[in-house]
């Protein structure tokens, strides 16, 4: 009887050892994944910078505005639009065309500019042609943005094929040159030069150290000596026979321009 009991005890011991081994395997500490070394808020890698980065625009600085008050050369290009009003019977017309200003800034308060305009002028039954003018404009800078100017110089008109009724005496009736006493009945076509003047108020905005833009309101005046060549000559002297008429004009224009220094 002792041999069967020993066999039973051996099997029991083997079963107990197997149970202990299985329990030890189930209670082994779990393996953990290696910690993530990347911070949660880490930014994505930055690509290398371009050779030509995009331009960055900025508002003009105080230094830019001060630079425009320094003495030096100025060049401005612009466009004008307005009305030329005939007086004492002279014809009227709308103006539109380019303008140029060239000059010197003398100091913080004063500039001397030369202004030139070459504008088309037209109106049904009125002026039909070109108006040109050039003036010298002493300019007072009231503030860095606001300036006032008075100009004096020359102005002229060139017309062709206006369709207006002609004034008498007609060219075919003249044996010598004739000057009309007034412009109540304007001649059919005027080509001539006279004196011109202007008064201007100008507002400017500095864009950068080398450029500014602005608007100008001008009152203009012009006295033009029109000359109409009849195509005939005086029989005794051979001098060309012409008709002359003086046209007074006033008007107002609005201009936009860009200026460089």
PDB file of C-alpha atoms in Angstrom:
ATOM      1  CA  UNK A   1       0.000   0.000   0.000  1.00  0.00           C
ATOM      2  CA  UNK A   2       2.842   2.330   0.481  1.00  0.00           C
ATOM      3  CA  UNK A   3       3.795   2.248  -3.238  1.00  0.00           C
ATOM      4  CA  UNK A   4       0.417   3.439  -4.566  1.00  0.00           C
ATOM      5  CA  UNK A   5       0.302   6.193  -1.965  1.00  0.00           C
ATOM      6  CA  UNK A   6       3.772   7.359  -2.981  1.00  0.00           C
ATOM      7  CA  UNK A   7       2.607   7.512  -6.613  1.00  0.00           C
ATOM      8  CA  UNK A   8      -0.398   9.593  -5.652  1.00  0.00           C
ATOM      9  CA  UNK A   9       1.700  12.003  -3.635  1.00  0.00           C
ATOM     10  CA  UNK A  10       4.119  12.398  -6.572  1.00  0.00           C
ATOM     11  CA  UNK A  11       1.314  13.286  -8.947  1.00  0.00           C
ATOM     12  CA  UNK A  12      -0.120  15.775  -6.451  1.00  0.00           C
ATOM     13  CA  UNK A  13       3.287  17.448  -6.032  1.00  0.00           C
ATOM     14  CA  UNK A  14       3.731  17.729  -9.798  1.00  0.00           C
ATOM     15  CA  UNK A  15       0.233  19.256 -10.175  1.00  0.00           C
ATOM     16  CA  UNK A  16       0.960  21.778  -7.382  1.00  0.00           C
ATOM     17  CA  UNK A  17       4.208  22.793  -9.031  1.00  0.00           C
ATOM     18  CA  UNK A  18       2.410  23.365 -12.348  1.00  0.00           C
ATOM     19  CA  UNK A  19      -0.223  25.531 -10.667  1.00  0.00           C
ATOM     20  CA  UNK A  20       2.434  27.644  -8.914  1.00  0.00           C
ATOM     21  CA  UNK A  21       4.307  28.143 -12.195  1.00  0.00           C
ATOM     22  CA  UNK A  22       1.141  29.246 -14.021  1.00  0.00           C
ATOM     23  CA  UNK A  23       0.257  31.696 -11.247  1.00  0.00           C
ATOM     24  CA  UNK A  24       3.744  33.183 -11.390  1.00  0.00           C
ATOM     25  CA  UNK A  25       3.424  33.699 -15.176  1.00  0.00           C
ATOM     26  CA  UNK A  26       0.073  35.498 -14.830  1.00  0.00           C
ATOM     27  CA  UNK A  27       1.360  37.921 -12.194  1.00  0.00           C
ATOM     28  CA  UNK A  28       4.524  39.012 -14.106  1.00  0.00           C
ATOM     29  CA  UNK A  29       4.779  42.802 -14.430  1.00  0.00           C
ATOM     30  CA  UNK A  30       3.545  44.088 -17.856  1.00  0.00           C
ATOM     31  CA  UNK A  31       6.068  45.428 -20.268  1.00  0.00           C
ATOM     32  CA  UNK A  32       5.719  49.172 -21.032  1.00  0.00           C
ATOM     33  CA  UNK A  33       6.391  50.961 -24.315  1.00  0.00           C
ATOM     34  CA  UNK A  34       9.346  53.309 -24.349  1.00  0.00           C
ATOM     35  CA  UNK A  35       8.344  56.867 -23.467  1.00  0.00           C
ATOM     36  CA  UNK A  36       7.611  59.302 -26.328  1.00  0.00           C
ATOM     37  CA  UNK A  37      10.468  61.772 -26.432  1.00  0.00           C
ATOM     38  CA  UNK A  38       8.630  64.244 -28.745  1.00  0.00           C
ATOM     39  CA  UNK A  39       6.965  67.096 -26.791  1.00  0.00           C
ATOM     40  CA  UNK A  40       3.217  67.261 -27.445  1.00  0.00           C
ATOM     41  CA  UNK A  41       3.386  70.882 -28.641  1.00  0.00           C
ATOM     42  CA  UNK A  42       6.502  70.551 -30.763  1.00  0.00           C
ATOM     43  CA  UNK A  43       6.257  72.534 -34.041  1.00  0.00           C
ATOM     44  CA  UNK A  44       6.690  70.909 -37.403  1.00  0.00           C
ATOM     45  CA  UNK A  45      10.167  71.249 -38.866  1.00  0.00           C
ATOM     46  CA  UNK A  46      10.639  74.609 -40.657  1.00  0.00           C
ATOM     47  CA  UNK A  47      11.512  74.388 -44.346  1.00  0.00           C
ATOM     48  CA  UNK A  48      14.692  76.144 -45.420  1.00  0.00           C
ATOM     49  CA  UNK A  49      14.150  79.835 -46.326  1.00  0.00           C
ATOM     50  CA  UNK A  50      13.762  80.836 -49.974  1.00  0.00           C
ATOM     51  CA  UNK A  51      16.472  82.787 -51.697  1.00  0.00           C
ATOM     52  CA  UNK A  52      13.916  85.524 -52.607  1.00  0.00           C
ATOM     53  CA  UNK A  53      11.423  86.014 -49.757  1.00  0.00           C
ATOM     54  CA  UNK A  54       8.140  87.818 -50.586  1.00  0.00           C
ATOM     55  CA  UNK A  55       8.276  91.611 -50.245  1.00  0.00           C
ATOM     56  CA  UNK A  56       6.969  93.126 -47.016  1.00  0.00           C
ATOM     57  CA  UNK A  57       4.929  96.317 -47.315  1.00  0.00           C
ATOM     58  CA  UNK A  58       4.979  98.910 -44.570  1.00  0.00           C
ATOM     59  CA  UNK A  59       3.592 102.357 -43.913  1.00  0.00           C
ATOM     60  CA  UNK A  60       5.862 105.368 -44.391  1.00  0.00           C
ATOM     61  CA  UNK A  61       7.919 106.232 -41.352  1.00  0.00           C
ATOM     62  CA  UNK A  62       8.501 109.587 -39.738  1.00  0.00           C
ATOM     63  CA  UNK A  63      11.982 109.579 -41.271  1.00  0.00           C
ATOM     64  CA  UNK A  64      10.410 109.272 -44.756  1.00  0.00           C
ATOM     65  CA  UNK A  65       8.220 112.315 -44.137  1.00  0.00           C
ATOM     66  CA  UNK A  66      11.136 114.353 -42.840  1.00  0.00           C
ATOM     67  CA  UNK A  67      13.222 113.419 -45.892  1.00  0.00           C
ATOM     68  CA  UNK A  68      10.658 115.085 -48.177  1.00  0.00           C
ATOM     69  CA  UNK A  69      11.257 118.389 -46.388  1.00  0.00           C
ATOM     70  CA  UNK A  70      14.939 118.367 -47.324  1.00  0.00           C
ATOM     71  CA  UNK A  71      16.207 120.404 -50.250  1.00  0.00           C
ATOM     72  CA  UNK A  72      16.699 118.681 -53.588  1.00  0.00           C
ATOM     73  CA  UNK A  73      15.335 117.874 -57.033  1.00  0.00           C
ATOM     74  CA  UNK A  74      11.662 116.999 -57.579  1.00  0.00           C
ATOM     75  CA  UNK A  75       9.934 115.408 -60.594  1.00  0.00           C
ATOM     76  CA  UNK A  76       6.176 114.927 -60.829  1.00  0.00           C
ATOM     77  CA  UNK A  77       3.917 113.324 -63.444  1.00  0.00           C
ATOM     78  CA  UNK A  78       0.137 113.521 -63.397  1.00  0.00           C
ATOM     79  CA  UNK A  79      -3.146 113.967 -65.190  1.00  0.00           C
ATOM     80  CA  UNK A  80      -5.500 116.969 -65.143  1.00  0.00           C
ATOM     81  CA  UNK A  81      -9.239 117.262 -65.739  1.00  0.00           C
ATOM     82  CA  UNK A  82     -11.298 120.410 -65.681  1.00  0.00           C
ATOM     83  CA  UNK A  83     -13.138 123.170 -67.502  1.00  0.00           C
ATOM     84  CA  UNK A  84     -11.850 126.118 -69.508  1.00  0.00           C
ATOM     85  CA  UNK A  85     -14.434 128.904 -69.448  1.00  0.00           C
ATOM     86  CA  UNK A  86     -14.465 131.546 -72.165  1.00  0.00           C
ATOM     87  CA  UNK A  87     -15.115 135.183 -71.238  1.00  0.00           C
ATOM     88  CA  UNK A  88     -16.563 138.006 -73.382  1.00  0.00           C
ATOM     89  CA  UNK A  89     -17.779 135.564 -76.014  1.00  0.00           C
ATOM     90  CA  UNK A  90     -14.718 133.285 -76.234  1.00  0.00           C
ATOM     91  CA  UNK A  91     -15.640 129.579 -76.591  1.00  0.00           C
ATOM     92  CA  UNK A  92     -15.353 127.126 -73.688  1.00  0.00           C
ATOM     93  CA  UNK A  93     -14.367 123.472 -73.392  1.00  0.00           C
ATOM     94  CA  UNK A  94     -13.479 120.536 -71.126  1.00  0.00           C
ATOM     95  CA  UNK A  95      -9.818 119.833 -70.429  1.00  0.00           C
ATOM     96  CA  UNK A  96      -8.100 116.473 -69.951  1.00  0.00           C
ATOM     97  CA  UNK A  97      -4.470 115.590 -70.416  1.00  0.00           C
ATOM     98  CA  UNK A  98      -1.030 114.988 -68.908  1.00  0.00           C
ATOM     99  CA  UNK A  99       0.953 117.355 -66.700  1.00  0.00           C
ATOM    100  CA  UNK A 100       4.552 117.476 -65.558  1.00  0.00           C
ATOM    101  CA  UNK A 101       6.255 119.388 -62.746  1.00  0.00           C
ATOM    102  CA  UNK A 102       9.996 119.842 -62.396  1.00  0.00           C
ATOM    103  CA  UNK A 103      11.715 121.876 -59.723  1.00  0.00           C
ATOM    104  CA  UNK A 104      13.710 122.273 -56.551  1.00  0.00           C
ATOM    105  CA  UNK A 105      12.776 122.073 -52.891  1.00  0.00           C
ATOM    106  CA  UNK A 106      14.678 124.996 -51.375  1.00  0.00           C
ATOM    107  CA  UNK A 107      14.035 124.363 -47.690  1.00  0.00           C
ATOM    108  CA  UNK A 108      11.321 123.210 -45.300  1.00  0.00           C
ATOM    109  CA  UNK A 109       8.911 125.965 -46.412  1.00  0.00           C
ATOM    110  CA  UNK A 110       9.667 126.852 -50.048  1.00  0.00           C
ATOM    111  CA  UNK A 111       9.945 125.241 -53.470  1.00  0.00           C
ATOM    112  CA  UNK A 112      10.237 126.575 -57.012  1.00  0.00           C
ATOM    113  CA  UNK A 113       8.535 124.434 -59.669  1.00  0.00           C
ATOM    114  CA  UNK A 114       8.007 124.622 -63.413  1.00  0.00           C
ATOM    115  CA  UNK A 115       4.612 123.236 -64.474  1.00  0.00           C
ATOM    116  CA  UNK A 116       3.692 122.127 -67.995  1.00  0.00           C
ATOM    117  CA  UNK A 117       0.296 120.982 -69.277  1.00  0.00           C
ATOM    118  CA  UNK A 118      -0.718 119.644 -72.677  1.00  0.00           C
ATOM    119  CA  UNK A 119      -4.444 118.900 -72.649  1.00  0.00           C
ATOM    120  CA  UNK A 120      -7.146 118.106 -75.149  1.00  0.00           C
ATOM    121  CA  UNK A 121      -9.990 120.628 -74.999  1.00  0.00           C
ATOM    122  CA  UNK A 122     -13.396 120.000 -76.530  1.00  0.00           C
ATOM    123  CA  UNK A 123     -17.049 120.970 -76.339  1.00  0.00           C
ATOM    124  CA  UNK A 124     -19.896 120.898 -78.824  1.00  0.00           C
ATOM    125  CA  UNK A 125     -20.003 124.335 -80.440  1.00  0.00           C
ATOM    126  CA  UNK A 126     -17.028 125.428 -78.313  1.00  0.00           C
ATOM    127  CA  UNK A 127     -13.305 124.796 -78.220  1.00  0.00           C
ATOM    128  CA  UNK A 128     -11.975 121.847 -80.192  1.00  0.00           C
ATOM    129  CA  UNK A 129      -8.252 121.249 -80.162  1.00  0.00           C
ATOM    130  CA  UNK A 130      -5.342 121.464 -77.734  1.00  0.00           C
ATOM    131  CA  UNK A 131      -4.471 123.758 -74.867  1.00  0.00           C
ATOM    132  CA  UNK A 132      -0.872 124.011 -73.661  1.00  0.00           C
ATOM    133  CA  UNK A 133       0.669 126.017 -70.842  1.00  0.00           C
ATOM    134  CA  UNK A 134       3.898 126.442 -68.909  1.00  0.00           C
ATOM    135  CA  UNK A 135       4.328 128.391 -65.680  1.00  0.00           C
ATOM    136  CA  UNK A 136       6.903 129.056 -62.973  1.00  0.00           C
ATOM    137  CA  UNK A 137       5.294 128.319 -59.593  1.00  0.00           C
ATOM    138  CA  UNK A 138       6.806 129.560 -56.310  1.00  0.00           C
ATOM    139  CA  UNK A 139       5.317 127.192 -53.715  1.00  0.00           C
ATOM    140  CA  UNK A 140       4.801 127.681 -49.981  1.00  0.00           C
ATOM    141  CA  UNK A 141       4.577 124.516 -47.891  1.00  0.00           C
ATOM    142  CA  UNK A 142       2.115 125.407 -45.155  1.00  0.00           C
ATOM    143  CA  UNK A 143       2.440 121.948 -43.570  1.00  0.00           C
ATOM    144  CA  UNK A 144       4.311 118.806 -44.660  1.00  0.00           C
ATOM    145  CA  UNK A 145       1.176 117.784 -46.589  1.00  0.00           C
ATOM    146  CA  UNK A 146      -0.444 121.086 -47.639  1.00  0.00           C
ATOM    147  CA  UNK A 147       1.071 123.625 -50.034  1.00  0.00           C
ATOM    148  CA  UNK A 148      -0.032 126.758 -51.897  1.00  0.00           C
ATOM    149  CA  UNK A 149       1.379 128.017 -55.205  1.00  0.00           C
ATOM    150  CA  UNK A 150       1.035 130.940 -57.609  1.00  0.00           C
ATOM    151  CA  UNK A 151       2.292 130.561 -61.171  1.00  0.00           C
ATOM    152  CA  UNK A 152       2.864 132.830 -64.152  1.00  0.00           C
ATOM    153  CA  UNK A 153       3.943 131.985 -67.691  1.00  0.00           C
ATOM    154  CA  UNK A 154       2.591 131.269 -71.168  1.00  0.00           C
ATOM    155  CA  UNK A 155      -0.450 129.483 -72.545  1.00  0.00           C
ATOM    156  CA  UNK A 156      -1.800 128.746 -75.979  1.00  0.00           C
ATOM    157  CA  UNK A 157      -4.548 127.122 -78.030  1.00  0.00           C
ATOM    158  CA  UNK A 158      -4.350 125.142 -81.280  1.00  0.00           C
ATOM    159  CA  UNK A 159      -7.623 124.406 -83.082  1.00  0.00           C
ATOM    160  CA  UNK A 160      -8.574 122.761 -86.368  1.00  0.00           C
ATOM    161  CA  UNK A 161     -11.960 121.982 -87.897  1.00  0.00           C
ATOM    162  CA  UNK A 162     -14.158 123.235 -85.074  1.00  0.00           C
ATOM    163  CA  UNK A 163     -17.386 123.539 -87.059  1.00  0.00           C
ATOM    164  CA  UNK A 164     -18.136 126.978 -85.576  1.00  0.00           C
ATOM    165  CA  UNK A 165     -19.625 129.750 -87.709  1.00  0.00           C
ATOM    166  CA  UNK A 166     -16.949 132.182 -88.783  1.00  0.00           C
ATOM    167  CA  UNK A 167     -16.822 135.821 -87.764  1.00  0.00           C
ATOM    168  CA  UNK A 168     -16.993 138.683 -90.216  1.00  0.00           C
ATOM    169  CA  UNK A 169     -15.153 140.122 -92.032  1.00  0.00           C
ATOM    170  CA  UNK A 170     -14.455 136.846 -93.782  1.00  0.00           C
ATOM    171  CA  UNK A 171     -10.945 136.080 -95.038  1.00  0.00           C
ATOM    172  CA  UNK A 172     -11.928 136.410 -98.680  1.00  0.00           C
ATOM    173  CA  UNK A 173     -13.033 140.043 -98.182  1.00  0.00           C
ATOM    174  CA  UNK A 174      -9.783 141.333 -96.696  1.00  0.00           C
ATOM    175  CA  UNK A 175      -6.963 143.104 -98.514  1.00  0.00           C
ATOM    176  CA  UNK A 176      -4.973 143.670 -95.311  1.00  0.00           C
ATOM    177  CA  UNK A 177      -4.646 142.134 -91.873  1.00  0.00           C
ATOM    178  CA  UNK A 178      -7.494 142.748 -89.435  1.00  0.00           C
ATOM    179  CA  UNK A 179      -7.793 142.677 -85.596  1.00  0.00           C
ATOM    180  CA  UNK A 180     -11.228 142.087 -84.067  1.00  0.00           C
ATOM    181  CA  UNK A 181     -12.192 144.531 -81.321  1.00  0.00           C
ATOM    182  CA  UNK A 182     -13.605 141.702 -79.090  1.00  0.00           C
ATOM    183  CA  UNK A 183     -14.449 137.988 -79.001  1.00  0.00           C
ATOM    184  CA  UNK A 184     -18.247 138.243 -79.021  1.00  0.00           C
ATOM    185  CA  UNK A 185     -18.250 136.391 -82.326  1.00  0.00           C
ATOM    186  CA  UNK A 186     -15.248 134.033 -82.168  1.00  0.00           C
ATOM    187  CA  UNK A 187     -13.394 133.158 -85.334  1.00  0.00           C
ATOM    188  CA  UNK A 188     -13.832 129.623 -86.677  1.00  0.00           C
ATOM    189  CA  UNK A 189     -10.354 128.445 -85.710  1.00  0.00           C
ATOM    190  CA  UNK A 190      -7.795 129.806 -83.265  1.00  0.00           C
ATOM    191  CA  UNK A 191      -4.065 129.155 -83.121  1.00  0.00           C
ATOM    192  CA  UNK A 192      -2.123 131.398 -80.807  1.00  0.00           C
ATOM    193  CA  UNK A 193      -0.142 132.003 -77.647  1.00  0.00           C
ATOM    194  CA  UNK A 194      -0.561 134.416 -74.770  1.00  0.00           C
ATOM    195  CA  UNK A 195      -0.026 134.791 -71.045  1.00  0.00           C
ATOM    196  CA  UNK A 196      -1.288 132.329 -68.440  1.00  0.00           C
ATOM    197  CA  UNK A 197      -1.434 132.120 -64.653  1.00  0.00           C
ATOM    198  CA  UNK A 198      -2.617 129.760 -61.947  1.00  0.00           C
ATOM    199  CA  UNK A 199      -3.329 129.495 -58.234  1.00  0.00           C
ATOM    200  CA  UNK A 200      -2.972 126.017 -56.768  1.00  0.00           C
ATOM    201  CA  UNK A 201      -3.688 124.234 -53.505  1.00  0.00           C
ATOM    202  CA  UNK A 202      -1.922 120.883 -53.226  1.00  0.00           C
ATOM    203  CA  UNK A 203      -2.319 118.000 -50.751  1.00  0.00           C
ATOM    204  CA  UNK A 204       0.430 115.332 -50.723  1.00  0.00           C
ATOM    205  CA  UNK A 205       0.794 111.915 -49.077  1.00  0.00           C
ATOM    206  CA  UNK A 206       4.244 110.388 -48.581  1.00  0.00           C
ATOM    207  CA  UNK A 207       4.418 106.816 -49.912  1.00  0.00           C
ATOM    208  CA  UNK A 208       8.075 106.204 -49.144  1.00  0.00           C
ATOM    209  CA  UNK A 209      11.481 107.876 -48.989  1.00  0.00           C
ATOM    210  CA  UNK A 210      11.539 108.393 -52.774  1.00  0.00           C
ATOM    211  CA  UNK A 211       7.884 108.763 -53.810  1.00  0.00           C
ATOM    212  CA  UNK A 212       4.762 110.658 -52.825  1.00  0.00           C
ATOM    213  CA  UNK A 213       1.329 111.116 -54.386  1.00  0.00           C
ATOM    214  CA  UNK A 214      -1.278 113.844 -54.100  1.00  0.00           C
ATOM    215  CA  UNK A 215      -4.160 115.882 -55.467  1.00  0.00           C
ATOM    216  CA  UNK A 216      -4.199 119.500 -56.578  1.00  0.00           C
ATOM    217  CA  UNK A 217      -6.997 121.973 -57.233  1.00  0.00           C
ATOM    218  CA  UNK A 218      -6.054 124.782 -59.627  1.00  0.00           C
ATOM    219  CA  UNK A 219      -7.711 127.995 -60.749  1.00  0.00           C
ATOM    220  CA  UNK A 220      -6.335 129.012 -64.147  1.00  0.00           C
ATOM    221  CA  UNK A 221      -6.450 132.124 -66.309  1.00  0.00           C
ATOM    222  CA  UNK A 222      -5.270 132.694 -69.871  1.00  0.00           C
ATOM    223  CA  UNK A 223      -5.244 135.520 -72.434  1.00  0.00           C
ATOM    224  CA  UNK A 224      -4.668 134.084 -75.911  1.00  0.00           C
ATOM    225  CA  UNK A 225      -3.851 136.002 -79.069  1.00  0.00           C
ATOM    226  CA  UNK A 226      -5.561 133.997 -81.814  1.00  0.00           C
ATOM    227  CA  UNK A 227      -4.174 134.244 -85.337  1.00  0.00           C
ATOM    228  CA  UNK A 228      -6.144 133.022 -88.368  1.00  0.00           C
ATOM    229  CA  UNK A 229      -4.095 132.884 -91.557  1.00  0.00           C
ATOM    230  CA  UNK A 230      -6.325 133.684 -94.541  1.00  0.00           C
ATOM    231  CA  UNK A 231      -3.928 132.141 -97.050  1.00  0.00           C
ATOM    232  CA  UNK A 232      -3.701 135.432 -98.913  1.00  0.00           C
ATOM    233  CA  UNK A 233      -1.045 138.167 -99.068  1.00  0.00           C
ATOM    234  CA  UNK A 234      -1.201 141.928 -99.366  1.00  0.00           C
ATOM    235  CA  UNK A 235      -0.811 142.908-103.033  1.00  0.00           C
ATOM    236  CA  UNK A 236       1.599 145.772-102.346  1.00  0.00           C
ATOM    237  CA  UNK A 237       3.901 144.264 -99.704  1.00  0.00           C
ATOM    238  CA  UNK A 238       3.471 140.508-100.062  1.00  0.00           C
ATOM    239  CA  UNK A 239       2.882 140.210 -96.318  1.00  0.00           C
ATOM    240  CA  UNK A 240       0.498 137.442 -95.242  1.00  0.00           C
ATOM    241  CA  UNK A 241      -3.019 138.616 -94.454  1.00  0.00           C
ATOM    242  CA  UNK A 242      -4.204 137.363 -91.068  1.00  0.00           C
ATOM    243  CA  UNK A 243      -7.098 137.960 -88.726  1.00  0.00           C
ATOM    244  CA  UNK A 244      -6.361 138.429 -85.032  1.00  0.00           C
ATOM    245  CA  UNK A 245      -8.638 138.042 -82.024  1.00  0.00           C
ATOM    246  CA  UNK A 246      -7.926 138.029 -78.291  1.00  0.00           C
ATOM    247  CA  UNK A 247      -9.618 135.331 -76.203  1.00  0.00           C
ATOM    248  CA  UNK A 248      -9.800 135.618 -72.386  1.00  0.00           C
ATOM    249  CA  UNK A 249     -10.346 132.413 -70.413  1.00  0.00           C
ATOM    250  CA  UNK A 250     -10.587 131.296 -66.829  1.00  0.00           C
ATOM    251  CA  UNK A 251     -11.198 127.837 -65.444  1.00  0.00           C
ATOM    252  CA  UNK A 252     -10.619 125.208 -62.791  1.00  0.00           C
ATOM    253  CA  UNK A 253      -8.844 121.847 -62.907  1.00  0.00           C
ATOM    254  CA  UNK A 254      -8.335 118.883 -60.599  1.00  0.00           C
ATOM    255  CA  UNK A 255      -5.032 117.027 -60.886  1.00  0.00           C
ATOM    256  CA  UNK A 256      -3.630 113.768 -59.524  1.00  0.00           C
ATOM    257  CA  UNK A 257       0.133 113.253 -59.595  1.00  0.00           C
ATOM    258  CA  UNK A 258       3.059 111.114 -58.438  1.00  0.00           C
ATOM    259  CA  UNK A 259       6.281 112.850 -57.420  1.00  0.00           C
ATOM    260  CA  UNK A 260       9.811 111.460 -57.051  1.00  0.00           C
ATOM    261  CA  UNK A 261      12.846 112.876 -55.294  1.00  0.00           C
TER     262      UNK A 261
END
